[in-house]
Every structure is written in structure tokens, then in C-alpha cells.
PDB file of C-alpha atoms in Angstrom:
ATOM      1  CA  UNK C   1       4.423 -18.900 -16.337  1.00 97.00           C
ATOM      2  CA  UNK C   2       6.030 -15.757 -14.858  1.00 97.00           C
ATOM      3  CA  UNK C   3       9.707 -16.796 -14.852  1.00 98.00           C
ATOM      4  CA  UNK C   4      12.290 -19.217 -16.194  1.00 97.00           C
ATOM      5  CA  UNK C   5      12.514 -20.659 -12.681  1.00 97.00           C
ATOM      6  CA  UNK C   6       8.813 -21.630 -12.727  1.00 98.00           C
ATOM      7  CA  UNK C   7       9.185 -22.921 -16.291  1.00 97.00           C
ATOM      8  CA  UNK C   8      11.974 -25.266 -15.207  1.00 96.00           C
ATOM      9  CA  UNK C   9       9.954 -26.453 -12.195  1.00 97.00           C
ATOM     10  CA  UNK C  10       6.899 -27.143 -14.384  1.00 97.00           C
ATOM     11  CA  UNK C  11       9.031 -29.010 -16.917  1.00 97.00           C
ATOM     12  CA  UNK C  12      10.633 -31.081 -14.173  1.00 97.00           C
ATOM     13  CA  UNK C  13       7.410 -31.974 -12.323  1.00 97.00           C
ATOM     14  CA  UNK C  14       5.206 -32.597 -15.361  1.00 97.00           C
ATOM     15  CA  UNK C  15       7.923 -34.021 -17.635  1.00 97.00           C
ATOM     16  CA  UNK C  16       7.355 -31.369 -20.311  1.00 96.00           C
ATOM     17  CA  UNK C  17       9.735 -29.951 -22.892  1.00 94.00           C
ATOM     18  CA  UNK C  18      10.469 -26.238 -23.274  1.00 90.00           C
ATOM     19  CA  UNK C  19       8.139 -25.817 -26.251  1.00 93.00           C
ATOM     20  CA  UNK C  20       5.156 -26.637 -23.995  1.00 95.00           C
ATOM     21  CA  UNK C  21       5.787 -23.799 -21.525  1.00 97.00           C
ATOM     22  CA  UNK C  22       5.817 -20.080 -22.298  1.00 96.00           C
ATOM     23  CA  UNK C  23       7.513 -17.525 -20.023  1.00 97.00           C
ATOM     24  CA  UNK C  24       5.752 -14.153 -19.736  1.00 98.00           C
ATOM     25  CA  UNK C  25       7.380 -11.954 -17.116  1.00 97.00           C
ATOM     26  CA  UNK C  26       5.211  -9.851 -14.844  1.00 97.00           C
ATOM     27  CA  UNK C  27       5.810  -6.127 -14.200  1.00 98.00           C
ATOM     28  CA  UNK C  28       5.218  -3.495 -11.537  1.00 97.00           C
ATOM     29  CA  UNK C  29       2.571  -0.810 -11.825  1.00 96.00           C
ATOM     30  CA  UNK C  30       3.710   2.602 -13.018  1.00 96.00           C
ATOM     31  CA  UNK C  31       2.456   3.892  -9.636  1.00 97.00           C
ATOM     32  CA  UNK C  32       5.777   2.665  -8.267  1.00 98.00           C
ATOM     33  CA  UNK C  33       8.248   5.412  -9.145  1.00 98.00           C
ATOM     34  CA  UNK C  34      10.780   7.769  -7.622  1.00 98.00           C
ATOM     35  CA  UNK C  35       9.224  10.563  -5.558  1.00 98.00           C
ATOM     36  CA  UNK C  36       9.798  12.631  -2.423  1.00 97.00           C
ATOM     37  CA  UNK C  37       8.423  10.600   0.523  1.00 97.00           C
ATOM     38  CA  UNK C  38       5.501  12.069   2.434  1.00 96.00           C
ATOM     39  CA  UNK C  39       6.502  12.579   6.104  1.00 96.00           C
ATOM     40  CA  UNK C  40       2.917  11.846   7.159  1.00 96.00           C
ATOM     41  CA  UNK C  41       3.067   8.375   5.595  1.00 96.00           C
ATOM     42  CA  UNK C  42       6.368   7.664   7.352  1.00 97.00           C
ATOM     43  CA  UNK C  43       5.017   8.901  10.673  1.00 96.00           C
ATOM     44  CA  UNK C  44       1.926   6.697  10.352  1.00 95.00           C
ATOM     45  CA  UNK C  45       4.219   3.691   9.808  1.00 96.00           C
ATOM     46  CA  UNK C  46       6.163   4.509  12.970  1.00 94.00           C
ATOM     47  CA  UNK C  47       9.186   6.116  11.315  1.00 96.00           C
ATOM     48  CA  UNK C  48      10.406   9.161  13.221  1.00 88.00           C
ATOM     49  CA  UNK C  49      11.719  12.303  11.508  1.00 84.00           C
ATOM     50  CA  UNK C  50      14.877  11.472   9.601  1.00 87.00           C
ATOM     51  CA  UNK C  51      15.089   7.918  10.980  1.00 94.00           C
ATOM     52  CA  UNK C  52      16.782   5.441   8.659  1.00 97.00           C
ATOM     53  CA  UNK C  53      15.080   2.107   8.128  1.00 98.00           C
ATOM     54  CA  UNK C  54      15.225  -1.161   6.239  1.00 98.00           C
ATOM     55  CA  UNK C  55      11.982  -2.315   4.639  1.00 98.00           C
ATOM     56  CA  UNK C  56      10.328  -5.651   3.961  1.00 98.00           C
ATOM     57  CA  UNK C  57       7.013  -5.801   2.084  1.00 98.00           C
ATOM     58  CA  UNK C  58       4.984  -8.978   1.735  1.00 94.00           C
ATOM     59  CA  UNK C  59       2.398 -11.245   3.271  1.00 94.00           C
ATOM     60  CA  UNK C  60       3.322 -12.667   6.667  1.00 96.00           C
ATOM     61  CA  UNK C  61       4.034 -16.151   5.383  1.00 94.00           C
ATOM     62  CA  UNK C  62       6.722 -18.745   6.262  1.00 95.00           C
ATOM     63  CA  UNK C  63       7.917 -18.647   2.633  1.00 96.00           C
ATOM     64  CA  UNK C  64       8.844 -14.982   3.081  1.00 97.00           C
ATOM     65  CA  UNK C  65      11.412 -15.939   5.743  1.00 97.00           C
ATOM     66  CA  UNK C  66      10.698 -12.856   7.862  1.00 98.00           C
ATOM     67  CA  UNK C  67      11.950 -14.412  11.086  1.00 97.00           C
ATOM     68  CA  UNK C  68      15.428 -14.781   9.586  1.00 98.00           C
ATOM     69  CA  UNK C  69      15.350 -11.130   8.490  1.00 98.00           C
ATOM     70  CA  UNK C  70      14.590 -10.133  12.093  1.00 98.00           C
ATOM     71  CA  UNK C  71      17.434 -12.378  13.308  1.00 98.00           C
ATOM     72  CA  UNK C  72      19.726 -10.673  10.776  1.00 98.00           C
ATOM     73  CA  UNK C  73      18.770  -7.236  12.057  1.00 98.00           C
ATOM     74  CA  UNK C  74      19.754  -8.381  15.548  1.00 98.00           C
ATOM     75  CA  UNK C  75      23.239  -9.204  14.232  1.00 98.00           C
ATOM     76  CA  UNK C  76      23.913  -5.699  12.915  1.00 98.00           C
ATOM     77  CA  UNK C  77      26.681  -3.738  14.665  1.00 97.00           C
ATOM     78  CA  UNK C  78      25.217  -1.958  17.689  1.00 97.00           C
ATOM     79  CA  UNK C  79      25.796   1.519  16.242  1.00 96.00           C
ATOM     80  CA  UNK C  80      23.704   0.627  13.164  1.00 97.00           C
ATOM     81  CA  UNK C  81      21.051  -1.338  15.017  1.00 96.00           C
ATOM     82  CA  UNK C  82      20.468   1.430  17.555  1.00 95.00           C
ATOM     83  CA  UNK C  83      20.076   4.153  14.915  1.00 95.00           C
ATOM     84  CA  UNK C  84      18.094   2.191  12.327  1.00 97.00           C
ATOM     85  CA  UNK C  85      14.670   0.547  12.231  1.00 98.00           C
ATOM     86  CA  UNK C  86      13.336  -2.549  10.479  1.00 98.00           C
ATOM     87  CA  UNK C  87       9.842  -1.959   9.091  1.00 98.00           C
ATOM     88  CA  UNK C  88       7.876  -5.072   8.110  1.00 98.00           C
ATOM     89  CA  UNK C  89       4.828  -4.171   6.022  1.00 98.00           C
ATOM     90  CA  UNK C  90       2.255  -6.897   5.544  1.00 95.00           C
ATOM     91  CA  UNK C  91      -0.693  -8.815   6.885  1.00 94.00           C
ATOM     92  CA  UNK C  92      -1.198 -12.492   7.582  1.00 93.00           C
ATOM     93  CA  UNK C  93      -2.851 -15.066   9.841  1.00 93.00           C
ATOM     94  CA  UNK C  94      -2.550 -14.587  13.600  1.00 93.00           C
ATOM     95  CA  UNK C  95      -0.172 -17.524  13.966  1.00 93.00           C
ATOM     96  CA  UNK C  96       2.209 -16.130  11.340  1.00 93.00           C
ATOM     97  CA  UNK C  97       2.206 -12.687  12.930  1.00 94.00           C
ATOM     98  CA  UNK C  98       2.833 -14.354  16.295  1.00 95.00           C
ATOM     99  CA  UNK C  99       5.859 -16.169  14.845  1.00 96.00           C
ATOM    100  CA  UNK C 100       7.354 -12.903  13.555  1.00 97.00           C
ATOM    101  CA  UNK C 101       6.695 -11.223  16.903  1.00 96.00           C
ATOM    102  CA  UNK C 102       8.375 -14.148  18.670  1.00 97.00           C
ATOM    103  CA  UNK C 103      11.585 -13.468  16.731  1.00 98.00           C
ATOM    104  CA  UNK C 104      11.313  -9.795  17.650  1.00 98.00           C
ATOM    105  CA  UNK C 105      10.837 -10.571  21.338  1.00 98.00           C
ATOM    106  CA  UNK C 106      13.571 -13.208  21.524  1.00 97.00           C
ATOM    107  CA  UNK C 107      16.025 -10.724  20.005  1.00 98.00           C
ATOM    108  CA  UNK C 108      14.835  -7.924  22.342  1.00 97.00           C
ATOM    109  CA  UNK C 109      14.032  -5.710  19.354  1.00 98.00           C
ATOM    110  CA  UNK C 110      10.601  -4.451  20.374  1.00 97.00           C
ATOM    111  CA  UNK C 111      11.776  -0.835  20.098  1.00 96.00           C
ATOM    112  CA  UNK C 112      13.620  -1.299  16.770  1.00 97.00           C
ATOM    113  CA  UNK C 113      11.329  -3.530  14.654  1.00 98.00           C
ATOM    114  CA  UNK C 114       7.797  -2.570  13.593  1.00 96.00           C
ATOM    115  CA  UNK C 115       5.170  -4.825  11.994  1.00 97.00           C
ATOM    116  CA  UNK C 116       2.754  -2.580  10.102  1.00 96.00           C
ATOM    117  CA  UNK C 117      -0.347  -3.891   8.375  1.00 93.00           C
ATOM    118  CA  UNK C 118      -2.072  -0.614   7.561  1.00 87.00           C
ATOM    119  CA  UNK C 119      -0.217   0.535   4.437  1.00 94.00           C
ATOM    120  CA  UNK C 120      -2.003   1.194   1.154  1.00 95.00           C
ATOM    121  CA  UNK C 121      -0.240   0.631  -2.187  1.00 94.00           C
ATOM    122  CA  UNK C 122       0.537   4.349  -2.419  1.00 96.00           C
ATOM    123  CA  UNK C 123       1.854   4.350   1.153  1.00 97.00           C
ATOM    124  CA  UNK C 124       4.211   1.554   0.133  1.00 98.00           C
ATOM    125  CA  UNK C 125       5.506   3.675  -2.774  1.00 98.00           C
ATOM    126  CA  UNK C 126       6.523   6.339  -0.244  1.00 98.00           C
ATOM    127  CA  UNK C 127       8.083   3.735   2.058  1.00 98.00           C
ATOM    128  CA  UNK C 128      10.167   2.251  -0.790  1.00 98.00           C
ATOM    129  CA  UNK C 129      11.405   5.742  -1.618  1.00 98.00           C
ATOM    130  CA  UNK C 130      12.399   6.473   1.967  1.00 98.00           C
ATOM    131  CA  UNK C 131      14.049   3.159   2.934  1.00 98.00           C
ATOM    132  CA  UNK C 132      17.813   2.666   2.879  1.00 98.00           C
ATOM    133  CA  UNK C 133      17.211  -0.839   1.532  1.00 98.00           C
ATOM    134  CA  UNK C 134      14.534  -3.438   0.735  1.00 98.00           C
ATOM    135  CA  UNK C 135      15.243  -6.857   2.267  1.00 98.00           C
ATOM    136  CA  UNK C 136      13.738  -9.727   0.246  1.00 98.00           C
ATOM    137  CA  UNK C 137      15.040 -13.024   1.593  1.00 98.00           C
ATOM    138  CA  UNK C 138      12.215 -15.309   0.457  1.00 98.00           C
ATOM    139  CA  UNK C 139      12.778 -19.047   0.433  1.00 98.00           C
ATOM    140  CA  UNK C 140      11.002 -19.223  -2.938  1.00 97.00           C
ATOM    141  CA  UNK C 141       9.348 -16.800  -5.360  1.00 98.00           C
ATOM    142  CA  UNK C 142       7.600 -17.474  -8.662  1.00 97.00           C
ATOM    143  CA  UNK C 143       8.483 -13.984  -9.852  1.00 98.00           C
ATOM    144  CA  UNK C 144       9.167 -11.577  -6.980  1.00 97.00           C
ATOM    145  CA  UNK C 145       7.142  -8.495  -7.848  1.00 97.00           C
ATOM    146  CA  UNK C 146       8.161  -6.470  -4.747  1.00 98.00           C
ATOM    147  CA  UNK C 147      11.772  -6.506  -5.958  1.00 98.00           C
ATOM    148  CA  UNK C 148      10.716  -4.773  -9.192  1.00 98.00           C
ATOM    149  CA  UNK C 149       8.517  -2.325  -7.267  1.00 98.00           C
ATOM    150  CA  UNK C 150      11.458  -1.417  -5.032  1.00 98.00           C
ATOM    151  CA  UNK C 151      13.851  -0.972  -7.965  1.00 98.00           C
ATOM    152  CA  UNK C 152      11.365   1.302  -9.780  1.00 98.00           C
ATOM    153  CA  UNK C 153      11.236   3.459  -6.635  1.00 98.00           C
ATOM    154  CA  UNK C 154      15.009   3.753  -6.427  1.00 98.00           C
ATOM    155  CA  UNK C 155      15.279   1.516  -3.378  1.00 98.00           C
ATOM    156  CA  UNK C 156      18.354  -0.765  -3.204  1.00 98.00           C
ATOM    157  CA  UNK C 157      17.451  -4.462  -3.014  1.00 98.00           C
ATOM    158  CA  UNK C 158      18.941  -7.186  -0.834  1.00 98.00           C
ATOM    159  CA  UNK C 159      17.775 -10.438  -2.430  1.00 98.00           C
ATOM    160  CA  UNK C 160      17.852 -14.149  -1.838  1.00 98.00           C
ATOM    161  CA  UNK C 161      20.140 -15.824  -4.347  1.00 98.00           C
ATOM    162  CA  UNK C 162      17.600 -18.498  -5.257  1.00 96.00           C
ATOM    163  CA  UNK C 163      14.393 -19.349  -7.159  1.00 97.00           C
ATOM    164  CA  UNK C 164      13.332 -16.611  -9.598  1.00 98.00           C
ATOM    165  CA  UNK C 165      14.978 -13.666  -7.827  1.00 98.00           C
ATOM    166  CA  UNK C 166      18.367 -13.544  -9.632  1.00 98.00           C
ATOM    167  CA  UNK C 167      16.425 -13.662 -12.906  1.00 97.00           C
ATOM    168  CA  UNK C 168      14.297 -10.699 -11.831  1.00 98.00           C
ATOM    169  CA  UNK C 169      16.856  -8.519 -10.020  1.00 98.00           C
ATOM    170  CA  UNK C 170      19.736  -9.156 -12.444  1.00 98.00           C
ATOM    171  CA  UNK C 171      22.925  -7.335 -11.510  1.00 97.00           C
ATOM    172  CA  UNK C 172      21.077  -4.734  -9.423  1.00 98.00           C
ATOM    173  CA  UNK C 173      20.751  -6.558  -6.086  1.00 98.00           C
ATOM    174  CA  UNK C 174      23.045  -7.519  -3.237  1.00 98.00           C
ATOM    175  CA  UNK C 175      22.565 -11.286  -3.100  1.00 98.00           C
ATOM    176  CA  UNK C 176      22.530 -13.277   0.135  1.00 98.00           C
ATOM    177  CA  UNK C 177      22.128 -16.815   1.382  1.00 98.00           C
ATOM    178  CA  UNK C 178      18.513 -16.575   2.505  1.00 98.00           C
ATOM    179  CA  UNK C 179      19.028 -19.329   5.097  1.00 97.00           C
ATOM    180  CA  UNK C 180      21.818 -17.401   6.835  1.00 98.00           C
ATOM    181  CA  UNK C 181      21.017 -14.465   9.124  1.00 98.00           C
ATOM    182  CA  UNK C 182      24.722 -13.583   9.071  1.00 98.00           C
ATOM    183  CA  UNK C 183      24.731 -13.311   5.265  1.00 98.00           C
ATOM    184  CA  UNK C 184      21.666 -11.037   5.306  1.00 98.00           C
ATOM    185  CA  UNK C 185      23.154  -8.933   8.121  1.00 98.00           C
ATOM    186  CA  UNK C 186      26.365  -8.450   6.135  1.00 98.00           C
ATOM    187  CA  UNK C 187      24.444  -7.040   3.158  1.00 98.00           C
ATOM    188  CA  UNK C 188      22.377  -4.795   5.426  1.00 98.00           C
ATOM    189  CA  UNK C 189      25.565  -3.483   7.024  1.00 98.00           C
ATOM    190  CA  UNK C 190      26.979  -2.715   3.581  1.00 98.00           C
ATOM    191  CA  UNK C 191      23.927  -0.669   2.578  1.00 98.00           C
ATOM    192  CA  UNK C 192      23.934   1.150   5.910  1.00 98.00           C
ATOM    193  CA  UNK C 193      27.608   2.135   5.708  1.00 98.00           C
ATOM    194  CA  UNK C 194      28.644   2.339   2.047  1.00 98.00           C
ATOM    195  CA  UNK C 195      26.827   5.078   0.136  1.00 97.00           C
ATOM    196  CA  UNK C 196      28.669   4.237  -3.094  1.00 98.00           C
ATOM    197  CA  UNK C 197      27.186   0.729  -3.080  1.00 98.00           C
ATOM    198  CA  UNK C 198      23.718   2.161  -2.432  1.00 98.00           C
ATOM    199  CA  UNK C 199      24.070   4.588  -5.342  1.00 98.00           C
ATOM    200  CA  UNK C 200      25.230   1.783  -7.629  1.00 98.00           C
ATOM    201  CA  UNK C 201      22.327  -0.477  -6.618  1.00 98.00           C
ATOM    202  CA  UNK C 202      19.828   2.341  -7.156  1.00 98.00           C
ATOM    203  CA  UNK C 203      21.125   3.122 -10.647  1.00 98.00           C
ATOM    204  CA  UNK C 204      21.269  -0.517 -11.705  1.00 98.00           C
ATOM    205  CA  UNK C 205      17.849  -1.209 -10.205  1.00 98.00           C
ATOM    206  CA  UNK C 206      16.131   1.529 -12.190  1.00 98.00           C
ATOM    207  CA  UNK C 207      17.677   0.149 -15.395  1.00 98.00           C
ATOM    208  CA  UNK C 208      16.785  -3.456 -14.513  1.00 98.00           C
ATOM    209  CA  UNK C 209      13.169  -2.598 -13.670  1.00 98.00           C
ATOM    210  CA  UNK C 210      12.708  -1.124 -17.148  1.00 97.00           C
ATOM    211  CA  UNK C 211      13.200  -4.598 -18.657  1.00 97.00           C
ATOM    212  CA  UNK C 212       9.718  -5.496 -17.369  1.00 98.00           C
ATOM    213  CA  UNK C 213       6.456  -3.931 -18.555  1.00 96.00           C
ATOM    214  CA  UNK C 214       2.815  -4.992 -18.705  1.00 96.00           C
ATOM    215  CA  UNK C 215       2.656  -3.840 -22.336  1.00 95.00           C
ATOM    216  CA  UNK C 216       5.433  -6.281 -23.181  1.00 94.00           C
ATOM    217  CA  UNK C 217       3.659  -9.006 -21.183  1.00 95.00           C
ATOM    218  CA  UNK C 218       0.408  -8.346 -23.020  1.00 96.00           C
ATOM    219  CA  UNK C 219       2.071  -8.437 -26.442  1.00 95.00           C
TER     220      UNK C 219
END
């Protein structure tokens, strides 16, 4: 299994002991690394020249809790909200996209939140490198690979404080109550206003991401 969290769930559900379940952590591809973002990639994703943005990457799925992230963006102080964008990168069924768009419409954020389904893996590398923060407020993750991808790209991570994510992000993330838009908004405000916190998260994230590798997983 990919995490201690999944191991404990398997043990609980199937009444197994620890010696029956082996944890082998996943890892991010080496394609995810620090680089200078390509302005063309940002422009294609709807990011204007020099515009700051928060990023979420993942399938449009109720488990990813994207609606609450949109609600959190709506709670940001006006000065931040009006000068920053939320970019949601991912695809999903029509009904799930419609649910995300409903949150956008209800919060009157049509001009500040973009749902973008056309990004390649390499595009996402550039987006991680350009974002002021990666918002990962999933209700449950078996591992949480996007958090490692973001850390490898030097992107600060805002993470749910549940399931496997504290195990994966270690001391590198700003942890939030994933059920609380106010908690997520507070962390987003911190990253948008406190450069020292961003720098600390970036440095810790790069170190934390190095604890995972596919070579180690294979061995």
C-alpha cells in the first residue's frame, strides 16, 4: 500500500496485523522540478502577465473538495482576491464540473477563478513553478502525489490535515481543516502576504520531496 494511512485502514477493515501489510511510498517523476515558467503556458491557462495565482491540480471529483476551495477563495480579503486568481487544473464528468462551476457562480467569481482541462504534464510543471501556492484540501488521499509534485517544483503547499497528507507533506505544508473554507482562506492569505512563510515552505518542501523516489520504491 502507498502510505501508513492506507495500511491502517486495510488493517482495520480486514482485521489484519502489521506484518501482513507492506508500505511502499510512491514518488513524483523527475520531470517535476524547479524551472523558469514559460509565459506561453501561463497565457494558455488564462494567467495574464505577472498575475499571481493559487493552483489546484486533480480530477474534478467530490473527494477533492474543490467547491470548498472556491468558497475559501471567496473569503480572501478583497485586495488579495481582486489581484489574484484561482486556477483549477483537471478534468472530470460533466456533473462534477457543473458542481465546481456552481460554487464559482454563487460566489460571483467568474472573472477570478478558471477551470482548465487542457494542461499536459509538462504544462503542469510550469504552473507549479509559477503559482504562489498549491491548495490541496482533499477529504481523503491514499498517498497524495500532487503534493510531492508541487514540493519538487518549489511550490508551497496548503494541505488538508487528514488521511495520508501529513505523512507525505511532513513539516513542509501549511495544514488546514479541509472542511472549513475559513481555515483554507487563512492559509491562502498567509501565503499571499508573508513572503518569509512562502520561502520556508519552499525550502522545506524541496527537502521533504527528496524522501520519496521510485528507485527506493522499487528496491
